[in-house]
Amino acid sequence: MGKKIMFYPGCTLKGVAKNLEDSTIESARILGYDFVELPNWTCCGAVYGLAQDSVKFTIANVRNLIKAQQYGKEIGDNRLVAVCSMCYNNLRRAHIDVMKNRDKLHTLNIFMDEEPDYEGNINVLHYLQFLKDDVGFDNIAKKVKTPLKGLKVAPYYGCLLLRPDEVAIDDREDPHIMENLLKTLGAEVVDYPLKNECCGSYHTVDKREYVAERTYKLVSIAKEVGADVIATSCPLCFFNLDRRQEIAKQKHGDFEHMPIVYFTQLMAIAFGLKSEDVLHFDRHYISPREVLAPWL
Amino acid sequence: MAMKRIGVFICHCGRNIAGTVDVKKVAEEIGKREDVALATTYIFMCSEPGQKLIEESVKKYNLDGVVVANCSPTLHEKTMRNAAARGGLNPYRVEIANIREWAAWPHEDNPEAATRKAIRIINATIEKLKANASLEPIEVPVVRRALVIGGGVAGIQAALDLADAGIETILVEREPSIGGNMFRLSETFPTLDCPQCILTPKMNDVAQHPNIKLYTYSEVESVEGFMGNFKVKIRKKATYVDWDKCTGCGECLRVCPINVDSEFDLRMAKRKAIYIANEQAVPLKALIDENTCIRLQFEKKVKEGKIKPKKNVKICSKCADVCEPNAIHFQNNEEIVEEEVGSIIVATGFEVMPAEAFPELGGKYPDVLNSLQFERLLAPSGPTAGIPRRPSDGKVPESIAFVHCVGSRDPQSGVPYCSRICCMYTIKQAMLVKHALPSTAVYDFYIDIRSNGKGYEEFYHRAKEEYGVNFIRGKVSKIYKVGDKYRVQGVDTLTGRIVEVDVDMVILATAAKGSEGVKDLAKKLRIPYDEWGWLKETHLKLKPLETPVGGVFIAGAAQFVKDITDSVSQGSGAAAKAMALLSKPQLEKEPLLAKVDPEICAGCGRCKDQCAYGAISIDPVRHVAVVNEALCEGCGACSANCPTTAIQVVNFKKGQIIRAVDVLAEVF
Ligand SMILES: Cc1cc2nc3c(=O)[nH]c(=O)nc-3n(C[C@H](O)[C@H](O)[C@H](O)COP(=O)(O)OP(=O)(O)OC[C@H]3O[C@@H](n4cnc5c(N)ncnc54)[C@H](O)[C@@H]3O)c2cc1C
Ligand code: SF4
Ligand code: SF4
């Protein structure tokens, strides 16, 4: 059994993004960590994170943080890891928000009188941060069985890992954390200038064509700079970049498909975890199987 | 000792005070005090009849102290002191009670409270005044020489004005040539003069002026002393060439085998290990860069014992071999010289942020330059003879994009302020590109155009209408390389659309900051600066050239980035300030300074550590603190830190302050 670490999956990982969940948990296991799902976790608030009434938005996350506080005491570790960019962003922002605005925390603590008060000591981390700072890339390198030699990857961060500044996991204009991880896995990382561009986000619901245009651009430029795949950590970016290729292809005759993967899937492959139970390539619109065949 | 015949003069300030404060009632209340001989009011105390009233009252009532209850002492304290002095009272027996800013204005909605507060402020001021001593101003001698630091256009102007006024002036420039950033420019907005034509004559005047002593490739090492009497150490950096012999013929440059990036051309051209700053340098002298010269590097390694010289090896001395007057001696001729001056003008200018600081805007690519680098490519005397070419492949660009406000107005990745000159120079550069390459497409991305100077807006319209520059209102979010081109991705906020253009070159108008190293210099001078390296003036509106250190002035872009017109004006302004100071045989100084009571002083030195002006020393024999009156500014930091109250500021003694506070703190 590895060291227990609290893991916040979020709703998407429990549904469409099974490929993200399993590759995260299994890759962590290889590194000696047992990612335990936070007991009774609730919604992270998703888009409500952008709502005007931020007290309302903060409730759900502070409730999650309180649960982490209780369970953390049980397992003796205050770290709460999320891998979905949106969940990470919301949890971390909520924590910072109530730490800065003690009045708001007080209001929330009174409102949630059925729960203990939030004491403010939960360390919300994105999986990438955990890998870099707590595990260390040199330790990750030791676990690589199948180096991804020759695979050209475009790292794609989207917005939620980098903005606002106070929750950014790296330089918001020129991040390198994912690139450094991918290099550790043996992959060749291309200089992808659109790594922090907008994926179109929730416009995918009502303005599919608009998002398909973004996808067209993001994928075409990745192709132009020589990438075989785009790696991401966000289920929404994944969905837009992957699924919207269908419309992009209909609109642009010159468009060439490219598979989109989670960085955790690449890590799993490099660690030798290549079964469909972990990778779930059936969840991809553009299957990465062919492109990744040499390492599978 | 305490005063018994105090006169209190309450000003109406038109309706400013009297509209809220019941001045009649205030006079009545204050008049009840035993120590007050007269309490009266007048509509404008600062006016001629108002001053006369004070003067006459001092005589008539034989007043031994005066309180004027009016506006802030920064406005009229001096006027009131002079008025009382004309009546025969020592001016330091006059105090101001600020009942306008402290009572009338903040309590407009509650006249009764304002009136009560005014009475209290006056009572407190009287308590303080009662223990004021009569004082005489302090006199200090003056050295009739000036130092100007920084040989850009502002410093040049200051030095020339001082020298023309007959004041011996020392000009210290850290680069091998004077001229500053202006000398790098192609042409200057809005007149399109060439700086070589308009600045070179001034530079030569500096070199030839009998009253100017020029130290280039030199830096200020230390500054001691005070207004009228500064002692400055100047470090002349090693040139390895005898400048008395060097004729500037440039023969050595031709034979030196080493090529490195030229500082003057900001990496847009190369220079040799032995070099002359630029073709029109003043002084026109060669110097050797010790970090790249083969011989000096070799000698250094031998000295450090890293290599053993073999016998009979010939180490490069090509430059010395061709030097006709035998000026090149390879000797480290670094030297410290000392100068005494009465006044100092700091004109150290500015710098612009490097393009590399903005990777998201393509700063990492070779053809994405900052604005000053591009000036070199536009300059007829520059490395490309005024026809811009791409540094990566020498190609003449068919399209160029300019981006304004890079790092300016952007606290997250740069600075919060507007860098003020970039709109105008970008317009100029766009125009010059069109002039040199009429078929090149020019895109100018701006947030808004700030063309607020004489002839500036007209200049902008010329660029639009005569030259056909494409002005696009909106911000650029990203610049990246696609094939051989640079893709500029931005938004046109007028049409609300995303715009993308592929261009051959991009010029970033990067934010301006104070010169590198200016903070160290400011510390030596004990003058304040801000986080961005701008030197701080005493008052932004009314004392823009002064600093809190008497005798030290600032001019040009060192204070904040500005154009040539403003830099030159400030250069002349600072020179005039210095002249006013140096024209006096003796300087008078306010006597409101720290004083030590040697009976109480324990010599602990806490005051010395607190003094920002270095005015306190500990007498090693008597073991007590001693104040240098010429240096002390009377700020009181020492006194607040003295455990024994031995050091106190005259007329701001602890007892005085406490009595005043007691009155103020009484419950209503
Ligand atoms: C790209 C660009 C284009 C421009 N175009 C125009 C234009 O067309 N028209 C216009 O009016 N203005 C223009 N300007 C503005 C112009 O350059 C400035 O107004 C002018 O250079 C300011 O002069 P200055 O003497 O105050 O400072 P600077 O020119 O910066 O000179 C300062 C001098 O002090 C020296 N120095 C610095 N620190 C020290 C130190 N510690 N010790 C000794 N010496 C030191 C420096 O080496 C330098 O020589 C432009 C600016 C830029 C960046
Ligand atoms: S000694 Fe040689 S390398 Fe050094 S400056 Fe002279 S010519 Fe150049
Ligand atoms: S001068 Fe113009 S370009 Fe420069 S910061 Fe100000 S607005 Fe921006």
PDB file of N, CA and C in Angstrom, chain B residues 435-483:
ATOM      1  N   HIS B 435       8.562  55.676 -45.290  1.00  0.00           N
ATOM      2  CA  HIS B 435       9.425  56.560 -46.062  1.00  0.00           C
ATOM      3  C   HIS B 435      10.530  55.762 -46.752  1.00  0.00           C
ATOM      4  N   ALA B 436      11.144  54.855 -45.997  1.00  0.00           N
ATOM      5  CA  ALA B 436      12.257  54.074 -46.543  1.00  0.00           C
ATOM      6  C   ALA B 436      11.759  52.972 -47.474  1.00  0.00           C
ATOM      7  N   LEU B 437      10.633  52.355 -47.108  1.00  0.00           N
ATOM      8  CA  LEU B 437      10.125  51.209 -47.857  1.00  0.00           C
ATOM      9  C   LEU B 437       8.637  51.431 -48.142  1.00  0.00           C
ATOM     10  N   PRO B 438       8.306  52.221 -49.167  1.00  0.00           N
ATOM     11  CA  PRO B 438       6.902  52.608 -49.368  1.00  0.00           C
ATOM     12  C   PRO B 438       5.957  51.429 -49.571  1.00  0.00           C
ATOM     13  N   SER B 439       6.439  50.308 -50.086  1.00  0.00           N
ATOM     14  CA  SER B 439       5.498  49.219 -50.346  1.00  0.00           C
ATOM     15  C   SER B 439       5.364  48.257 -49.168  1.00  0.00           C
ATOM     16  N   THR B 440       6.118  48.502 -48.098  1.00  0.00           N
ATOM     17  CA  THR B 440       5.998  47.637 -46.922  1.00  0.00           C
ATOM     18  C   THR B 440       4.701  47.959 -46.170  1.00  0.00           C
ATOM     19  N   ALA B 441       3.971  46.899 -45.823  1.00  0.00           N
ATOM     20  CA  ALA B 441       2.723  47.098 -45.081  1.00  0.00           C
ATOM     21  C   ALA B 441       3.048  47.341 -43.614  1.00  0.00           C
ATOM     22  N   VAL B 442       2.441  48.360 -43.028  1.00  0.00           N
ATOM     23  CA  VAL B 442       2.719  48.699 -41.630  1.00  0.00           C
ATOM     24  C   VAL B 442       1.432  48.640 -40.810  1.00  0.00           C
ATOM     25  N   TYR B 443       1.443  47.822 -39.759  1.00  0.00           N
ATOM     26  CA  TYR B 443       0.289  47.697 -38.866  1.00  0.00           C
ATOM     27  C   TYR B 443       0.690  48.238 -37.507  1.00  0.00           C
ATOM     28  N   ASP B 444      -0.145  49.083 -36.945  1.00  0.00           N
ATOM     29  CA  ASP B 444       0.176  49.712 -35.673  1.00  0.00           C
ATOM     30  C   ASP B 444      -0.947  49.402 -34.685  1.00  0.00           C
ATOM     31  N   PHE B 445      -0.662  48.528 -33.730  1.00  0.00           N
ATOM     32  CA  PHE B 445      -1.666  48.131 -32.730  1.00  0.00           C
ATOM     33  C   PHE B 445      -1.551  49.027 -31.501  1.00  0.00           C
ATOM     34  N   TYR B 446      -2.599  49.771 -31.196  1.00  0.00           N
ATOM     35  CA  TYR B 446      -2.547  50.693 -30.060  1.00  0.00           C
ATOM     36  C   TYR B 446      -3.779  50.522 -29.190  1.00  0.00           C
ATOM     37  N   ILE B 447      -3.667  50.945 -27.919  1.00  0.00           N
ATOM     38  CA  ILE B 447      -4.844  50.942 -27.037  1.00  0.00           C
ATOM     39  C   ILE B 447      -5.586  52.256 -27.218  1.00  0.00           C
ATOM     40  N   ASP B 448      -4.839  53.353 -27.103  1.00  0.00           N
ATOM     41  CA  ASP B 448      -5.320  54.659 -27.546  1.00  0.00           C
ATOM     42  C   ASP B 448      -4.079  55.486 -27.820  1.00  0.00           C
ATOM     43  N   ILE B 449      -4.197  56.483 -28.661  1.00  0.00           N
ATOM     44  CA  ILE B 449      -3.013  57.258 -29.028  1.00  0.00           C
ATOM     45  C   ILE B 449      -2.901  58.457 -28.098  1.00  0.00           C
ATOM     46  N   ARG B 450      -1.761  58.578 -27.451  1.00  0.00           N
ATOM     47  CA  ARG B 450      -1.556  59.688 -26.518  1.00  0.00           C
ATOM     48  C   ARG B 450      -0.557  60.661 -27.137  1.00  0.00           C
ATOM     49  N   SER B 451      -1.110  61.628 -27.829  1.00  0.00           N
ATOM     50  CA  SER B 451      -0.266  62.552 -28.587  1.00  0.00           C
ATOM     51  C   SER B 451      -0.429  63.955 -28.017  1.00  0.00           C
ATOM     52  N   ASN B 452      -0.030  64.109 -26.735  1.00  0.00           N
ATOM     53  CA  ASN B 452      -0.323  65.366 -26.058  1.00  0.00           C
ATOM     54  C   ASN B 452       0.899  66.268 -25.978  1.00  0.00           C
ATOM     55  N   GLY B 453       1.316  66.800 -27.118  1.00  0.00           N
ATOM     56  CA  GLY B 453       2.420  67.752 -27.106  1.00  0.00           C
ATOM     57  C   GLY B 453       2.234  68.676 -28.280  1.00  0.00           C
ATOM     58  N   LYS B 454       3.057  69.700 -28.323  1.00  0.00           N
ATOM     59  CA  LYS B 454       2.932  70.692 -29.389  1.00  0.00           C
ATOM     60  C   LYS B 454       3.259  70.040 -30.736  1.00  0.00           C
ATOM     61  N   GLY B 455       2.304  70.024 -31.623  1.00  0.00           N
ATOM     62  CA  GLY B 455       2.521  69.456 -32.955  1.00  0.00           C
ATOM     63  C   GLY B 455       2.385  67.939 -33.014  1.00  0.00           C
ATOM     64  N   TYR B 456       2.027  67.312 -31.884  1.00  0.00           N
ATOM     65  CA  TYR B 456       2.028  65.849 -31.846  1.00  0.00           C
ATOM     66  C   TYR B 456       0.802  65.242 -32.538  1.00  0.00           C
ATOM     67  N   GLU B 457      -0.363  65.778 -32.247  1.00  0.00           N
ATOM     68  CA  GLU B 457      -1.580  65.234 -32.850  1.00  0.00           C
ATOM     69  C   GLU B 457      -1.523  65.395 -34.377  1.00  0.00           C
ATOM     70  N   GLU B 458      -1.003  66.526 -34.814  1.00  0.00           N
ATOM     71  CA  GLU B 458      -0.875  66.768 -36.255  1.00  0.00           C
ATOM     72  C   GLU B 458       0.060  65.727 -36.887  1.00  0.00           C
ATOM     73  N   PHE B 459       1.099  65.407 -36.141  1.00  0.00           N
ATOM     74  CA  PHE B 459       2.084  64.414 -36.598  1.00  0.00           C
ATOM     75  C   PHE B 459       1.400  63.056 -36.794  1.00  0.00           C
ATOM     76  N   TYR B 460       0.547  62.706 -35.842  1.00  0.00           N
ATOM     77  CA  TYR B 460      -0.192  61.444 -35.910  1.00  0.00           C
ATOM     78  C   TYR B 460      -1.082  61.419 -37.149  1.00  0.00           C
ATOM     79  N   HIS B 461      -1.745  62.533 -37.411  1.00  0.00           N
ATOM     80  CA  HIS B 461      -2.624  62.550 -38.581  1.00  0.00           C
ATOM     81  C   HIS B 461      -1.858  62.427 -39.886  1.00  0.00           C
ATOM     82  N   ARG B 462      -0.647  62.989 -39.897  1.00  0.00           N
ATOM     83  CA  ARG B 462       0.175  62.832 -41.100  1.00  0.00           C
ATOM     84  C   ARG B 462       0.468  61.355 -41.353  1.00  0.00           C
ATOM     85  N   ALA B 463       0.792  60.627 -40.262  1.00  0.00           N
ATOM     86  CA  ALA B 463       1.112  59.207 -40.413  1.00  0.00           C
ATOM     87  C   ALA B 463      -0.072  58.451 -41.001  1.00  0.00           C
ATOM     88  N   LYS B 464      -1.271  58.824 -40.538  1.00  0.00           N
ATOM     89  CA  LYS B 464      -2.463  58.128 -41.021  1.00  0.00           C
ATOM     90  C   LYS B 464      -2.765  58.508 -42.458  1.00  0.00           C
ATOM     91  N   GLU B 465      -2.781  59.815 -42.693  1.00  0.00           N
ATOM     92  CA  GLU B 465      -3.302  60.297 -43.968  1.00  0.00           C
ATOM     93  C   GLU B 465      -2.258  60.309 -45.076  1.00  0.00           C
ATOM     94  N   GLU B 466      -1.044  60.806 -44.778  1.00  0.00           N
ATOM     95  CA  GLU B 466      -0.048  60.891 -45.853  1.00  0.00           C
ATOM     96  C   GLU B 466       0.691  59.587 -46.076  1.00  0.00           C
ATOM     97  N   TYR B 467       0.897  58.839 -44.998  1.00  0.00           N
ATOM     98  CA  TYR B 467       1.761  57.666 -45.123  1.00  0.00           C
ATOM     99  C   TYR B 467       1.014  56.341 -45.173  1.00  0.00           C
ATOM    100  N   GLY B 468      -0.281  56.365 -44.902  1.00  0.00           N
ATOM    101  CA  GLY B 468      -1.054  55.128 -45.028  1.00  0.00           C
ATOM    102  C   GLY B 468      -0.659  54.031 -44.048  1.00  0.00           C
ATOM    103  N   VAL B 469      -0.312  54.440 -42.816  1.00  0.00           N
ATOM    104  CA  VAL B 469      -0.056  53.419 -41.790  1.00  0.00           C
ATOM    105  C   VAL B 469      -1.410  52.868 -41.343  1.00  0.00           C
ATOM    106  N   ASN B 470      -1.524  51.535 -41.179  1.00  0.00           N
ATOM    107  CA  ASN B 470      -2.774  50.924 -40.702  1.00  0.00           C
ATOM    108  C   ASN B 470      -2.810  50.963 -39.189  1.00  0.00           C
ATOM    109  N   PHE B 471      -3.618  51.836 -38.636  1.00  0.00           N
ATOM    110  CA  PHE B 471      -3.739  51.881 -37.179  1.00  0.00           C
ATOM    111  C   PHE B 471      -4.884  50.974 -36.754  1.00  0.00           C
ATOM    112  N   ILE B 472      -4.577  50.043 -35.855  1.00  0.00           N
ATOM    113  CA  ILE B 472      -5.597  49.106 -35.378  1.00  0.00           C
ATOM    114  C   ILE B 472      -5.747  49.300 -33.875  1.00  0.00           C
ATOM    115  N   ARG B 473      -6.965  49.661 -33.475  1.00  0.00           N
ATOM    116  CA  ARG B 473      -7.166  49.943 -32.058  1.00  0.00           C
ATOM    117  C   ARG B 473      -7.484  48.645 -31.332  1.00  0.00           C
ATOM    118  N   GLY B 474      -6.544  48.179 -30.532  1.00  0.00           N
ATOM    119  CA  GLY B 474      -6.801  46.959 -29.777  1.00  0.00           C
ATOM    120  C   GLY B 474      -5.511  46.359 -29.284  1.00  0.00           C
ATOM    121  N   LYS B 475      -5.635  45.414 -28.388  1.00  0.00           N
ATOM    122  CA  LYS B 475      -4.444  44.827 -27.783  1.00  0.00           C
ATOM    123  C   LYS B 475      -4.017  43.571 -28.519  1.00  0.00           C
ATOM    124  N   VAL B 476      -2.716  43.326 -28.494  1.00  0.00           N
ATOM    125  CA  VAL B 476      -2.179  42.103 -29.067  1.00  0.00           C
ATOM    126  C   VAL B 476      -2.020  41.094 -27.935  1.00  0.00           C
ATOM    127  N   SER B 477      -2.497  39.868 -28.160  1.00  0.00           N
ATOM    128  CA  SER B 477      -2.420  38.892 -27.082  1.00  0.00           C
ATOM    129  C   SER B 477      -1.255  37.936 -27.259  1.00  0.00           C
ATOM    130  N   LYS B 478      -0.850  37.733 -28.502  1.00  0.00           N
ATOM    131  CA  LYS B 478       0.157  36.700 -28.724  1.00  0.00           C
ATOM    132  C   LYS B 478       0.863  36.938 -30.045  1.00  0.00           C
ATOM    133  N   ILE B 479       2.159  36.620 -30.065  1.00  0.00           N
ATOM    134  CA  ILE B 479       2.902  36.669 -31.324  1.00  0.00           C
ATOM    135  C   ILE B 479       3.716  35.387 -31.401  1.00  0.00           C
ATOM    136  N   TYR B 480       3.566  34.659 -32.504  1.00  0.00           N
ATOM    137  CA  TYR B 480       4.335  33.420 -32.618  1.00  0.00           C
ATOM    138  C   TYR B 480       4.754  33.204 -34.057  1.00  0.00           C
ATOM    139  N   LYS B 481       5.701  32.297 -34.195  1.00  0.00           N
ATOM    140  CA  LYS B 481       6.303  32.094 -35.497  1.00  0.00           C
ATOM    141  C   LYS B 481       5.523  31.032 -36.264  1.00  0.00           C
ATOM    142  N   VAL B 482       5.173  31.340 -37.488  1.00  0.00           N
ATOM    143  CA  VAL B 482       4.545  30.354 -38.364  1.00  0.00           C
ATOM    144  C   VAL B 482       5.354  30.386 -39.650  1.00  0.00           C
ATOM    145  N   GLY B 483       6.121  29.353 -39.863  1.00  0.00           N
ATOM    146  CA  GLY B 483       7.001  29.322 -41.030  1.00  0.00           C
ATOM    147  C   GLY B 483       8.030  30.435 -40.910  1.00  0.00           C
TER     148      GLY B 483
END
